[in-house]
Short mmCIF file of C-alpha atoms in Angstrom, two decimals:
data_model
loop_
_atom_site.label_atom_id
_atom_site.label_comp_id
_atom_site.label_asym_id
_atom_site.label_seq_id
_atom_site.Cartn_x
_atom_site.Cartn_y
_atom_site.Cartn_z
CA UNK A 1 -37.73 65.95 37.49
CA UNK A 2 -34.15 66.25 38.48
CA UNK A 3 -32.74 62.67 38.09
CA UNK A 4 -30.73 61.04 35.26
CA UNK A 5 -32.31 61.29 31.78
CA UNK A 6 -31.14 59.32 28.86
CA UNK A 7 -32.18 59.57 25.51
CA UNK A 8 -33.70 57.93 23.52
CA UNK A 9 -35.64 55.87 25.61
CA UNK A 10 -35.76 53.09 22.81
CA UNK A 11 -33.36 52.16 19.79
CA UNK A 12 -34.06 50.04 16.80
CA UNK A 13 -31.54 49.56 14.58
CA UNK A 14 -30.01 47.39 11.25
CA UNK A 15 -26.86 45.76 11.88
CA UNK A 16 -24.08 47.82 10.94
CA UNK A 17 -25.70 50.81 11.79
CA UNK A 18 -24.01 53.30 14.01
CA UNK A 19 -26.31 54.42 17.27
CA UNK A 20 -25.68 57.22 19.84
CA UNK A 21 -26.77 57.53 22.88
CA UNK A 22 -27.31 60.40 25.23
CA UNK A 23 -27.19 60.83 29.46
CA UNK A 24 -28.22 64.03 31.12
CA UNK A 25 -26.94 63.14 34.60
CA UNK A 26 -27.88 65.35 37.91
CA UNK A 27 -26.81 68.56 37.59
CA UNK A 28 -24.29 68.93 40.63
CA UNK A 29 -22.68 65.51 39.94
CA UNK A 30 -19.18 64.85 38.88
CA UNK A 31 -18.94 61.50 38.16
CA UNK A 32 -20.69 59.75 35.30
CA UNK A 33 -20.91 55.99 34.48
CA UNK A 34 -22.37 53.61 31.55
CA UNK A 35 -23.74 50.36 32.18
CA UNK A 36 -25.22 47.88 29.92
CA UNK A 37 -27.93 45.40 30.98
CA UNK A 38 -28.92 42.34 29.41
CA UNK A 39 -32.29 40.16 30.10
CA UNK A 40 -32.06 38.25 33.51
CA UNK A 41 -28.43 39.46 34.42
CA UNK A 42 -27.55 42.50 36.51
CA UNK A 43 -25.72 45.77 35.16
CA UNK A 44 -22.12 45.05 33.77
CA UNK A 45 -19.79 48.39 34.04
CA UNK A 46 -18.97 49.32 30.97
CA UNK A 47 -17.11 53.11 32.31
CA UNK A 48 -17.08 56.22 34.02
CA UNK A 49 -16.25 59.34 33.93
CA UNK A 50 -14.90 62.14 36.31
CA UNK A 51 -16.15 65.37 34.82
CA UNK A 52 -15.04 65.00 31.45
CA UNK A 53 -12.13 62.54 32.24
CA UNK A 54 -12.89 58.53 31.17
CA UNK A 55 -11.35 57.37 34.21
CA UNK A 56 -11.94 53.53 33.71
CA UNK A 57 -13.46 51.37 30.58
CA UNK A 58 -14.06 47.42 31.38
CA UNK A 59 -12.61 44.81 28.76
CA UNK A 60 -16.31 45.01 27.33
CA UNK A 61 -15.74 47.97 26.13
CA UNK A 62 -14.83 47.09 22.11
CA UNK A 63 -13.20 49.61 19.87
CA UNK A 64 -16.81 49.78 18.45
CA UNK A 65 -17.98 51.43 21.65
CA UNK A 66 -16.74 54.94 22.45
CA UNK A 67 -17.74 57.54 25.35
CA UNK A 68 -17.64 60.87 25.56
CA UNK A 69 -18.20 63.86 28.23
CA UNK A 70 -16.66 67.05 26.47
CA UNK A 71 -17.97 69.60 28.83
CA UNK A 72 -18.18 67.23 31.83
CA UNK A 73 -22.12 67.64 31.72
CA UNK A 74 -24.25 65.23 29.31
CA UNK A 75 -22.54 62.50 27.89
CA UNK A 76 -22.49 59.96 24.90
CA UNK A 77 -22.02 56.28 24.25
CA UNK A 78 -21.80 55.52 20.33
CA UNK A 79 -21.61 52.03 19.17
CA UNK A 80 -20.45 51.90 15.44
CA UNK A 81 -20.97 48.72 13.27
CA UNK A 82 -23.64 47.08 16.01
CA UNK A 83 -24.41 43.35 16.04
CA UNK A 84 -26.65 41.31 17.47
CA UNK A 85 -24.82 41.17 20.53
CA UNK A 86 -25.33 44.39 21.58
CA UNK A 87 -28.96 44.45 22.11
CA UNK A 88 -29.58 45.28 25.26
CA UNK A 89 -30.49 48.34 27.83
CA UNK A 90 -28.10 50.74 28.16
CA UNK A 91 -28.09 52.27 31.49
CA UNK A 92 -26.46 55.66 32.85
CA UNK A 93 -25.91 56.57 36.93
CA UNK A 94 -24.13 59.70 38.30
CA UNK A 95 -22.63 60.26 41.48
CA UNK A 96 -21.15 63.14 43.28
CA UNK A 97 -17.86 62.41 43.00
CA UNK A 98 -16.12 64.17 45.83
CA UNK A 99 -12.87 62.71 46.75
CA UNK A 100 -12.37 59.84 48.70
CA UNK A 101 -15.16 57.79 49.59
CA UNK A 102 -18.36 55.59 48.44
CA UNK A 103 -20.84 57.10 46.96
CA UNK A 104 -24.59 56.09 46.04
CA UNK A 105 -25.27 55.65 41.98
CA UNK A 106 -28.18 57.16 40.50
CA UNK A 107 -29.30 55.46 38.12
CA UNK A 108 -31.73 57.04 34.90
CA UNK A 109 -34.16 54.86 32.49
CA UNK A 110 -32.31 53.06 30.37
CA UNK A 111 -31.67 53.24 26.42
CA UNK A 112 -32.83 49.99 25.13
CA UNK A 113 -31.62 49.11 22.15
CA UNK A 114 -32.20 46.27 19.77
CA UNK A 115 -30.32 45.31 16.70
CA UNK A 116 -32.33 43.43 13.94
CA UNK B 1 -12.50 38.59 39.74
CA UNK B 2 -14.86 40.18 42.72
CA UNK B 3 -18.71 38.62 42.06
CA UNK B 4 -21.92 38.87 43.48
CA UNK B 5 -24.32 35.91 43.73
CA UNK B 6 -28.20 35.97 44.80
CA UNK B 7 -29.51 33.07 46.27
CA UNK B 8 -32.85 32.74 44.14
CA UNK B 9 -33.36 33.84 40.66
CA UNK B 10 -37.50 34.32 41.45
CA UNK B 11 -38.92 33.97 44.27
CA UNK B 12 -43.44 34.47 45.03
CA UNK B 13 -44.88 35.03 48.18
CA UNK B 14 -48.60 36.04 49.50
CA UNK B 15 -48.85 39.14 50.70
CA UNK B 16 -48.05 39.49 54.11
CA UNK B 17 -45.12 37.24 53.68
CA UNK B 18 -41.89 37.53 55.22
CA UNK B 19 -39.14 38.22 52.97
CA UNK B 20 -35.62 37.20 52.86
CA UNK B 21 -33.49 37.52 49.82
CA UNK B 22 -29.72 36.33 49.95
CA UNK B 23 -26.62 37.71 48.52
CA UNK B 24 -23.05 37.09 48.47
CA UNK B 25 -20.36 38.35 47.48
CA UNK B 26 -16.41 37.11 46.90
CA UNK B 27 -14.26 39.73 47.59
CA UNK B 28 -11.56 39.55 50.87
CA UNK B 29 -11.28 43.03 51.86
CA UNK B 30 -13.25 45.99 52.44
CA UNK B 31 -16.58 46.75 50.40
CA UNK B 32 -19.36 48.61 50.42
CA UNK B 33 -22.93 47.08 49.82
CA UNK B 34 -26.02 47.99 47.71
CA UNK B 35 -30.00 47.03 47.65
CA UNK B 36 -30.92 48.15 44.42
CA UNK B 37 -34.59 47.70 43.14
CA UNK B 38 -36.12 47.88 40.13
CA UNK B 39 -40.37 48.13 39.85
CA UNK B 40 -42.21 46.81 36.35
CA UNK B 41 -41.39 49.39 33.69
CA UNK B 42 -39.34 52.29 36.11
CA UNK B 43 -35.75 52.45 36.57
CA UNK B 44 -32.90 51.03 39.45
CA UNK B 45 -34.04 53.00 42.61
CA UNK B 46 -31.67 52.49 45.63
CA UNK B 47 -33.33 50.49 48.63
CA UNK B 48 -30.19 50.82 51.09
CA UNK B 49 -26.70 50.84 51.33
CA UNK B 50 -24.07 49.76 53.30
CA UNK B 51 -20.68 51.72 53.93
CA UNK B 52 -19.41 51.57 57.77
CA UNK B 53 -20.65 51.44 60.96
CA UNK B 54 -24.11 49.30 62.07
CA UNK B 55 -24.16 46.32 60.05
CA UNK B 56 -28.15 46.42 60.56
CA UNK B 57 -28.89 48.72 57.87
CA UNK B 58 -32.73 49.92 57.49
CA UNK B 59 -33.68 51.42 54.04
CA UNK B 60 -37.16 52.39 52.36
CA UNK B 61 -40.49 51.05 52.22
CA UNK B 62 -39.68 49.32 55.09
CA UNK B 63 -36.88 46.99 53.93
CA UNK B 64 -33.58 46.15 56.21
CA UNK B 65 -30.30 44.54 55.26
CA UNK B 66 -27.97 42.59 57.83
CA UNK B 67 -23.90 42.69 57.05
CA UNK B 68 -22.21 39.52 58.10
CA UNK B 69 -18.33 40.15 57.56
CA UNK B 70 -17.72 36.44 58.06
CA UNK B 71 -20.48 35.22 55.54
CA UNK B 72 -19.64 37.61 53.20
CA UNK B 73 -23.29 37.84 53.25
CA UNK B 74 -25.84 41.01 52.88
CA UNK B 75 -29.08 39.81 52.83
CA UNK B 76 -32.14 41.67 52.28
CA UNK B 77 -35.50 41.21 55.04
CA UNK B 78 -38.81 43.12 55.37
CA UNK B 79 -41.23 40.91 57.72
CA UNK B 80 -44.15 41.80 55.92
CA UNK B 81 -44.22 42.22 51.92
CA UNK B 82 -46.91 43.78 49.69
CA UNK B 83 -48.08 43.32 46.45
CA UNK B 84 -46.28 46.99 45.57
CA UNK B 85 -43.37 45.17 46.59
CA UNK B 86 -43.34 43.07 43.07
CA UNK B 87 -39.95 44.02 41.44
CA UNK B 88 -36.73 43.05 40.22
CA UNK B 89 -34.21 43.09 43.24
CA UNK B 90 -30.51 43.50 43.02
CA UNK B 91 -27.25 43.15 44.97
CA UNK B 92 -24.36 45.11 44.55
CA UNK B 93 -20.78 45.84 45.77
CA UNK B 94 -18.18 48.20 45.30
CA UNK B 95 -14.29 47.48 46.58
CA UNK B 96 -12.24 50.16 48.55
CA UNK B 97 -8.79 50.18 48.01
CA UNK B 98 -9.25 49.50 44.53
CA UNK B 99 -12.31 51.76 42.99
CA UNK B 100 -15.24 53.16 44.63
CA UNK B 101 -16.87 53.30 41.26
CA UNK B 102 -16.73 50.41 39.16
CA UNK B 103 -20.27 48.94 41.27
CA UNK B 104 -20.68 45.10 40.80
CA UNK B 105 -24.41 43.38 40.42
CA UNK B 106 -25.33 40.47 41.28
CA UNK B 107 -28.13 38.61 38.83
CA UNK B 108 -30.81 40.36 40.31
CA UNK B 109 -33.72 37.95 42.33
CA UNK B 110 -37.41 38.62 40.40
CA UNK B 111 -40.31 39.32 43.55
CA UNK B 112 -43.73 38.53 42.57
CA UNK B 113 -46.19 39.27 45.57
CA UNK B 114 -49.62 37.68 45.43
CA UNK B 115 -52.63 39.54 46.62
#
């Protein structure tokens, strides 16, 4: 299978805990973006990078969440401290990212996570 | 703020149905439009998409999606639904001009398809 893997597929954690989580997007695309999904809504943007580049973060992005794409291949989302709040899935997409245009998401499986 | 509504939060039909889902969305300018679905227990899978040209879009499984610029309207159709067609539907938009990448969803519209 050549789509978007994330890892782990499930999270349960203690508040406070730090969690990490890991996206293996398709191999030829440049453009990588984190998503987080709560019960009944759609996906909220959280950010995205070009290659290894964090191009954008949205405002719900705390300073407890941070990205990373060293290499511009897999990437990962650590939350440090988690509440409550952050239960939810955590989804990953990758694009192509070739300049100048719209481009179809992937999306892979989702990280769900839930904070006791 | 750019937003995406759906018209109905569930919706259940017999098989055999027809199908209409609605979506909206509030932005002025130029966007480009999504059909994302999302089957019991697998991940978002895109239906069809929406970028230029013929605002009658046709996508998988059978599924079509008509633009209306001055409804600001992308609704989803497929004359006949299926009990495979049970999902989790959702509408989505991204903004030229602005960023192709930062894609918007609406609530998402839960399908349940009776046999």
């Amino acid at each position: 299978d050549t789509g978007v893997s994330q890892n782990p597929r499930h999270k349960i954690t203690k508040r406070g805990q730090n969690v990490t989580f890991r996206c293996d997007p398709i191999s030829e695309h440049n453009r990588l973006y984190w998503y987080r999904q709560t019960l009944g809504q759609g996906p909220e943007f959280l950010t995205y990078f070009q290659n290894e580049a964090q191009l954008e973060k949205s405002r719900l992005l705390s300073d407890r969440f941070s990205a990373e794409r060293p290499k511009g291949s897999f990437s990962t989302l650590e939350i440090q401290r988690t509440e409550q709040g952050d239960s939810a899935m955590y989804l990953c997409a990758s694009s192509v990212g070739l300049a100048g245009g719209p481009e179809t998401q992937y999306f892979g499986p989702g990280t769900r996570l839930l904070v006791l | 703020a750019q937003s995406v509504s759906q018209h109905n939060h569930h919706v259940i039909l017999s098989e055999a149905a027809s199908l209409e889902l609605g979506c909206n969305y509030s932005y002025g300018g130029t966007v480009n439009l999504f059909w994302y679905v999302q089957y019991p227990g697998q991940h978002l899978q895109l239906l069809l998409k929406y970028f230029s040209g013929d605002p009658l879009v046709k996508g998988i499984k059978g599924f079509e999606a008509e633009f209306i610029k001055s409804k600001f309207s992308f609704n989803l159709r497929k004359p006949s639904v299926q009990w495979s067609d049970t999902a989790e539907y959702f509408c989505a938009v991204t903004e030229e001009g602005t960023s192709y990448d930062k894609v918007i969803f609406g609530p998402g519209t839960s399908l349940s398809v009776i046999p």
